[in-house]
Tab-separated table of C-alpha atoms and ligand atoms in Angstrom:
chain	number	residue	atom	x	y	z
A	148	MET	CA	39.225	4.934	-64.341
A	149	THR	CA	40.077	8.492	-63.364
A	150	THR	CA	40.066	9.897	-59.851
A	151	LEU	CA	38.318	13.231	-59.391
A	152	LEU	CA	39.580	15.941	-57.044
A	153	TYR	CA	37.039	18.449	-55.800
A	154	SER	CA	38.063	21.599	-53.949
A	155	HIS	CA	37.280	25.315	-53.873
A	156	GLU	CA	39.186	28.485	-52.947
A	157	ALA	CA	36.283	29.458	-50.688
A	158	CYS	CA	37.284	26.604	-48.380
A	159	LEU	CA	40.434	28.636	-47.555
A	160	ASP	CA	38.306	31.591	-46.387
A	161	HIS	CA	36.799	29.801	-43.394
A	162	ASP	CA	39.137	31.103	-40.690
A	163	PRO	CA	38.438	30.143	-37.086
A	164	GLY	CA	41.282	32.353	-35.840
A	165	PRO	CA	45.071	32.491	-35.651
A	166	HIS	CA	45.497	29.959	-32.822
A	167	HIS	CA	42.915	27.451	-34.023
A	168	PRO	CA	44.254	24.048	-35.204
A	169	GLU	CA	41.658	23.783	-38.005
A	170	SER	CA	43.445	26.431	-40.053
A	171	PRO	CA	43.302	27.235	-43.780
A	172	ASP	CA	46.949	26.120	-43.948
A	173	ARG	CA	45.703	22.541	-43.538
A	174	LEU	CA	43.989	22.656	-46.903
A	175	ARG	CA	46.962	24.501	-48.431
A	176	ALA	CA	49.186	21.614	-47.271
A	177	VAL	CA	46.895	19.031	-48.876
A	178	LEU	CA	46.661	20.937	-52.162
A	179	ALA	CA	50.441	21.509	-52.228
A	180	ALA	CA	51.044	17.776	-51.790
A	181	LEU	CA	48.546	17.031	-54.574
A	182	ALA	CA	50.329	19.482	-56.899
A	183	ALA	CA	53.185	16.974	-57.383
A	184	ASP	CA	53.684	15.560	-60.900
A	185	GLU	CA	52.358	12.126	-59.966
A	186	PHE	CA	48.937	13.718	-59.359
A	187	ALA	CA	48.722	15.355	-62.789
A	188	PRO	CA	46.236	12.667	-63.970
A	189	LEU	CA	43.659	13.812	-61.376
A	190	LEU	CA	40.562	15.311	-62.920
A	191	ARG	CA	40.219	18.594	-60.983
A	192	ARG	CA	36.892	20.305	-60.456
A	193	GLU	CA	35.610	23.260	-58.439
A	194	ALA	CA	33.158	22.246	-55.750
A	195	PRO	CA	29.680	23.687	-56.289
A	196	ARG	CA	27.566	25.003	-53.402
A	197	ALA	CA	25.352	22.382	-51.840
A	198	ALA	CA	21.667	22.970	-52.450
A	199	ARG	CA	19.620	23.691	-49.319
A	200	GLU	CA	17.473	20.621	-50.046
A	201	ASP	CA	20.581	18.419	-50.026
A	202	ILE	CA	21.720	19.727	-46.618
A	203	ALA	CA	18.131	19.522	-45.344
A	204	ARG	CA	18.156	15.711	-45.660
A	205	VAL	CA	20.497	15.771	-42.650
A	206	HIS	CA	20.012	19.097	-40.855
A	207	PRO	CA	16.644	20.757	-40.058
A	208	GLY	CA	15.901	23.795	-42.230
A	209	ASP	CA	15.824	26.178	-39.263
A	210	LEU	CA	19.317	25.074	-38.272
A	211	ILE	CA	20.655	25.606	-41.808
A	212	ASP	CA	19.103	29.069	-42.066
A	213	GLY	CA	20.136	30.023	-38.537
A	214	LEU	CA	23.724	28.917	-39.093
A	215	LEU	CA	24.074	30.816	-42.369
A	216	ALA	CA	22.390	33.906	-40.844
A	217	ALA	CA	24.858	33.806	-37.933
A	218	VAL	CA	27.916	34.058	-40.219
A	219	PRO	CA	29.573	37.329	-39.118
A	220	LYS	CA	30.170	40.273	-41.481
A	221	SER	CA	33.520	40.769	-39.757
A	222	GLY	CA	35.415	39.174	-36.894
A	223	HIS	CA	34.365	35.853	-35.429
A	224	VAL	CA	31.272	34.191	-33.989
A	225	GLY	CA	31.628	31.158	-31.732
A	226	ILE	CA	29.081	28.340	-31.910
A	227	ASP	CA	30.919	26.599	-29.080
A	228	ALA	CA	34.435	26.899	-27.647
A	229	ASP	CA	35.944	25.000	-30.631
A	230	THR	CA	33.616	25.856	-33.474
A	231	ILE	CA	34.168	29.382	-34.721
A	232	MET	CA	32.811	31.132	-37.829
A	233	SER	CA	34.443	33.948	-39.812
A	234	PRO	CA	32.935	35.908	-42.733
A	235	GLY	CA	33.941	33.169	-45.194
A	236	SER	CA	32.551	30.261	-43.196
A	237	GLY	CA	29.091	30.024	-44.754
A	238	GLU	CA	30.400	29.837	-48.301
A	239	ALA	CA	33.102	27.349	-47.271
A	240	ALA	CA	30.558	25.110	-45.527
A	241	LEU	CA	28.274	25.155	-48.588
A	242	ARG	CA	31.200	24.272	-50.895
A	243	ALA	CA	32.409	21.498	-48.559
A	244	ALA	CA	29.018	19.776	-48.510
A	245	GLY	CA	28.531	20.551	-52.210
A	246	ALA	CA	31.825	18.859	-53.078
A	247	VAL	CA	30.660	15.549	-51.634
A	248	CYS	CA	27.294	15.834	-53.422
A	249	ALA	CA	28.965	16.603	-56.757
A	250	ALA	CA	31.477	13.800	-56.257
A	251	VAL	CA	28.649	11.347	-55.574
A	252	ASP	CA	26.856	12.507	-58.729
A	253	ALA	CA	29.998	12.186	-60.862
A	254	VAL	CA	30.884	8.708	-59.594
A	255	VAL	CA	27.298	7.467	-60.038
A	256	ALA	CA	27.336	8.894	-63.579
A	257	GLY	CA	30.582	7.043	-64.322
A	258	GLU	CA	32.522	10.255	-65.004
A	259	ALA	CA	35.253	8.942	-62.704
A	260	GLY	CA	36.016	5.792	-60.781
A	261	ASN	CA	36.231	7.544	-57.432
A	262	ALA	CA	36.793	11.005	-55.956
A	263	PHE	CA	38.531	12.897	-53.169
A	264	CYS	CA	37.066	16.103	-51.748
A	265	ALA	CA	39.802	18.396	-50.402
A	266	VAL	CA	37.520	20.678	-48.440
A	267	ARG	CA	37.006	22.328	-45.069
A	268	PRO	CA	35.354	22.876	-42.648
A	269	PRO	CA	35.263	19.169	-41.814
A	270	GLY	CA	31.900	17.598	-41.034
A	271	HIS	CA	31.811	14.360	-39.059
A	272	HIS	CA	31.170	15.928	-35.630
A	273	ALA	CA	28.177	17.948	-36.890
A	274	GLU	CA	25.026	16.287	-35.563
A	275	PRO	CA	21.724	16.913	-37.319
A	276	ARG	CA	20.743	19.542	-34.728
A	277	ARG	CA	24.144	20.640	-33.460
A	278	PRO	CA	27.232	21.937	-35.283
A	279	MET	CA	30.293	21.193	-33.115
A	280	GLY	CA	33.917	20.114	-33.061
A	281	PHE	CA	35.144	22.413	-35.894
A	282	CYS	CA	32.242	21.118	-38.063
A	283	LEU	CA	29.270	23.074	-39.462
A	284	PHE	CA	27.412	20.753	-41.875
A	285	ASN	CA	27.988	16.994	-41.942
A	286	ASN	CA	29.472	16.787	-45.439
A	287	VAL	CA	29.629	12.985	-45.717
A	288	ALA	CA	26.116	12.457	-44.338
A	289	VAL	CA	24.751	15.014	-46.814
A	290	GLY	CA	26.494	13.144	-49.652
A	291	ALA	CA	25.301	9.758	-48.388
A	292	LEU	CA	21.663	10.831	-48.319
A	293	ARG	CA	21.975	12.317	-51.783
A	294	ALA	CA	23.341	8.976	-53.039
A	295	ARG	CA	20.364	7.230	-51.511
A	296	ASP	CA	17.507	9.642	-52.187
A	297	VAL	CA	18.540	11.072	-55.573
A	298	HIS	CA	20.439	8.148	-57.089
A	299	GLY	CA	18.474	5.264	-55.620
A	300	CYS	CA	21.368	3.637	-53.764
A	301	ARG	CA	19.595	1.347	-51.333
A	302	ARG	CA	22.439	1.005	-48.829
A	303	VAL	CA	25.102	3.649	-48.262
A	304	ALA	CA	28.094	3.247	-45.946
A	305	VAL	CA	30.418	5.802	-44.368
A	306	ILE	CA	33.800	4.545	-43.142
A	307	ASP	CA	35.635	6.946	-40.816
A	308	PHE	CA	39.335	6.586	-39.928
A	309	ASP	CA	39.746	10.020	-38.363
A	310	VAL	CA	41.275	9.726	-34.877
A	311	HIS	CA	38.090	11.200	-33.396
A	312	HIS	CA	34.745	9.436	-33.389
A	313	GLY	CA	32.255	10.825	-35.918
A	314	ASN	CA	29.446	11.374	-33.443
A	315	GLY	CA	27.560	13.511	-35.946
A	316	THR	CA	27.494	10.885	-38.675
A	317	GLN	CA	26.551	8.229	-36.147
A	318	ALA	CA	23.706	10.420	-34.855
A	319	ALA	CA	22.427	11.006	-38.391
A	320	PHE	CA	22.557	7.287	-39.283
A	321	GLU	CA	21.866	5.303	-36.104
A	322	SER	CA	18.142	4.714	-36.521
A	323	ASP	CA	18.167	4.090	-40.282
A	324	PRO	CA	19.022	0.563	-41.483
A	325	SER	CA	19.663	1.782	-45.059
A	326	LEU	CA	22.747	3.602	-43.735
A	327	PHE	CA	25.918	2.149	-42.172
A	328	TYR	CA	28.644	3.860	-40.177
A	329	ALA	CA	31.916	2.295	-39.022
A	330	SER	CA	34.795	4.047	-37.292
A	331	THR	CA	38.263	3.486	-35.889
A	332	HIS	CA	39.188	6.169	-33.377
A	333	GLN	CA	41.248	6.758	-30.269
A	334	TYR	CA	39.086	6.094	-27.215
A	335	PRO	CA	38.481	7.739	-24.899
A	336	LEU	CA	38.998	11.067	-26.633
A	337	TYR	CA	36.864	13.971	-27.874
A	338	PRO	CA	33.865	13.850	-28.364
A	339	GLY	CA	33.478	10.949	-25.903
A	340	THR	CA	31.197	8.775	-28.049
A	341	GLY	CA	32.178	5.690	-30.045
A	342	SER	CA	32.142	2.815	-27.584
A	343	ARG	CA	31.671	-0.698	-28.924
A	344	GLY	CA	28.234	-0.824	-27.324
A	345	GLU	CA	26.859	1.949	-29.565
A	346	ARG	CA	25.372	-0.170	-32.342
A	347	GLY	CA	22.379	1.787	-33.631
A	348	VAL	CA	19.952	-0.657	-35.218
A	349	GLY	CA	22.863	-2.985	-35.942
A	350	ASN	CA	24.163	-0.511	-38.540
A	351	ILE	CA	26.855	1.183	-36.418
A	352	VAL	CA	30.250	-0.459	-35.899
A	353	ASN	CA	32.690	1.234	-33.551
A	354	ALA	CA	36.246	-0.049	-33.212
A	355	PRO	CA	37.742	2.090	-30.426
A	356	LEU	CA	41.535	1.966	-30.107
A	357	PRO	CA	43.724	2.872	-27.121
A	358	PRO	CA	46.127	5.821	-27.044
A	359	GLY	CA	49.397	4.701	-28.645
A	360	ALA	CA	47.660	2.341	-31.085
A	361	GLY	CA	49.532	2.049	-34.374
A	362	SER	CA	49.576	0.107	-37.641
A	363	GLU	CA	48.955	-3.301	-36.142
A	364	LEU	CA	45.874	-2.529	-34.037
A	365	PHE	CA	44.485	-0.268	-36.768
A	366	ARG	CA	44.832	-2.953	-39.449
A	367	VAL	CA	43.413	-5.655	-37.174
A	368	ALA	CA	40.375	-3.443	-36.452
A	369	PHE	CA	39.736	-3.109	-40.169
A	370	THR	CA	40.518	-6.703	-41.112
A	371	ASP	CA	38.637	-8.385	-38.268
A	372	THR	CA	35.805	-5.960	-37.563
A	373	ILE	CA	35.087	-3.160	-40.024
A	374	LEU	CA	35.687	-4.756	-43.434
A	375	PRO	CA	33.640	-7.915	-42.688
A	376	ALA	CA	30.759	-5.826	-41.285
A	377	LEU	CA	30.906	-3.533	-44.310
A	378	ALA	CA	30.863	-6.497	-46.695
A	379	ALA	CA	27.889	-8.002	-44.830
A	380	PHE	CA	26.008	-4.688	-45.195
A	381	GLU	CA	26.363	-5.010	-49.009
A	382	PRO	CA	26.755	-1.286	-49.707
A	383	ASP	CA	25.706	0.297	-53.004
A	384	PHE	CA	27.981	3.265	-52.311
A	385	ILE	CA	30.876	3.920	-49.902
A	386	ILE	CA	31.963	7.307	-48.556
A	387	ILE	CA	35.164	7.748	-46.545
A	388	SER	CA	35.543	10.272	-43.719
A	389	ALA	CA	39.247	10.739	-44.349
A	390	GLY	CA	40.793	12.330	-41.298
A	391	PHE	CA	44.556	12.003	-40.974
A	392	ASP	CA	44.924	12.969	-37.301
A	393	ALA	CA	45.699	9.407	-36.174
A	394	HIS	CA	49.176	10.023	-37.679
A	395	ALA	CA	52.073	9.739	-35.226
A	396	ASP	CA	53.021	13.405	-35.740
A	397	ASP	CA	49.547	14.800	-35.111
A	398	PRO	CA	49.355	17.171	-32.135
A	399	LEU	CA	45.693	16.537	-31.209
A	400	ALA	CA	45.802	12.818	-30.386
A	401	SER	CA	48.203	10.008	-29.599
A	402	MET	CA	47.728	7.237	-32.138
A	403	VAL	CA	50.838	6.451	-34.199
A	404	LEU	CA	49.754	5.642	-37.762
A	405	CYS	CA	52.019	6.388	-40.730
A	406	GLU	CA	51.353	7.277	-44.374
A	407	GLY	CA	51.545	3.598	-45.337
A	408	ASP	CA	48.557	2.810	-43.132
A	409	TYR	CA	46.427	5.314	-45.023
A	410	GLU	CA	47.540	3.830	-48.334
A	411	TRP	CA	46.735	0.332	-47.016
A	412	VAL	CA	43.247	1.152	-45.710
A	413	THR	CA	42.390	3.016	-48.914
A	414	ARG	CA	43.395	0.011	-51.025
A	415	GLU	CA	41.343	-2.305	-48.817
A	416	LEU	CA	38.264	-0.091	-49.123
A	417	LYS	CA	38.800	0.198	-52.866
A	418	LYS	CA	38.990	-3.590	-53.201
A	419	LEU	CA	35.780	-3.985	-51.230
A	420	ALA	CA	34.062	-1.271	-53.289
A	421	ALA	CA	35.142	-3.007	-56.500
A	422	ALA	CA	33.693	-6.303	-55.284
A	423	GLN	CA	30.487	-4.900	-53.809
A	424	CYS	CA	29.440	-1.686	-55.532
A	425	ARG	CA	31.194	-1.326	-58.883
A	426	GLY	CA	33.989	0.624	-57.215
A	427	ARG	CA	31.752	3.518	-56.177
A	428	LEU	CA	33.840	5.365	-53.614
A	429	VAL	CA	33.987	9.024	-52.560
A	430	SER	CA	36.312	10.352	-49.871
A	431	ALA	CA	36.160	13.656	-48.004
A	432	LEU	CA	38.790	15.334	-45.827
A	433	GLU	CA	38.063	15.500	-42.112
A	434	GLY	CA	40.872	16.166	-39.560
A	435	GLY	CA	44.684	16.199	-39.629
A	436	TYR	CA	46.558	18.976	-37.831
A	437	ASP	CA	50.272	18.491	-38.510
A	438	PHE	CA	50.640	20.171	-41.882
A	439	HIS	CA	53.470	17.984	-43.179
A	440	ALA	CA	51.934	14.699	-41.992
A	441	LEU	CA	48.561	15.790	-43.337
A	442	GLY	CA	49.940	16.556	-46.799
A	443	GLU	CA	51.903	13.304	-46.993
A	444	SER	CA	49.006	11.224	-45.642
A	445	ALA	CA	46.440	12.759	-47.994
A	446	ALA	CA	48.881	12.127	-50.866
A	447	ALA	CA	49.183	8.458	-49.842
A	448	HIS	CA	45.390	8.199	-49.704
A	449	VAL	CA	44.858	9.797	-53.115
A	450	ARG	CA	47.713	7.741	-54.622
A	451	ALA	CA	45.824	4.611	-53.562
A	452	LEU	CA	42.544	5.951	-54.945
A	453	MET	CA	44.280	6.526	-58.294
A	454	ALA	CA	46.107	3.185	-58.412
A	455	ALA	CA	45.015	0.663	-61.026
B	789	LIG	ZN1	39.728	14.350	-35.948
């Protein structure tokens, strides 16, 4: 089965400023890595804009309208110290959430085996009522609720291996037993959530890791904690919050994963998806701030998605 790649030029026009780590060059690095010959078999599609009703399953309508109305005509507008909008931010945010929705639709329809959404701004810190942490709309949560409410998936899981805890996804999911969220992340670290004790209604699994954690602790967290809990949840659809900032070269955190760890975890999630939900798997880019490590890590991830 083919792997789909969703992206859109508009995602390069969200520009939080020249000294901001979440720069358009991140996405350029991912797309450059995925331009190599080995990725020629990817089925490439432009991300559509998310419909307001899709975003509104996660974020209240007044927040959506207020956020889009606050997009500046020129210069920058800060939502908080880290979360900055430029004139292109509204369109980029709509395309980022729309990519995950379209990828869910395509995988459910059997147009591809799985999909990767190379988009920004990222989404996993965006809580239903609060954009934060470089994130405007929670792209994976929007896609998860579309899988459930439009396609009738009874149980949808998001697995997050970004080095930061996805507080926004957890907040959107924690009281709803039809949704499951599991995360490995450096702890303590921004945004401060993600302790083992945060369990929602039994549908949240946090596997916090200490600074300096590498391949071994990461793989043990998946093998012993996250994969068994995910299998027990019996998902109908799996979405990955694919952040690559736990890489050893990343400047924002101090875990020491390598490209091979991303290939490994992707293969494990693919195996579980094949066994549990006919392989239905969609992944969306979250963090990753060393351009070279990000490109190589995203390539390893997509290589594993494409593998037979
Ligand atoms: Zn991150």
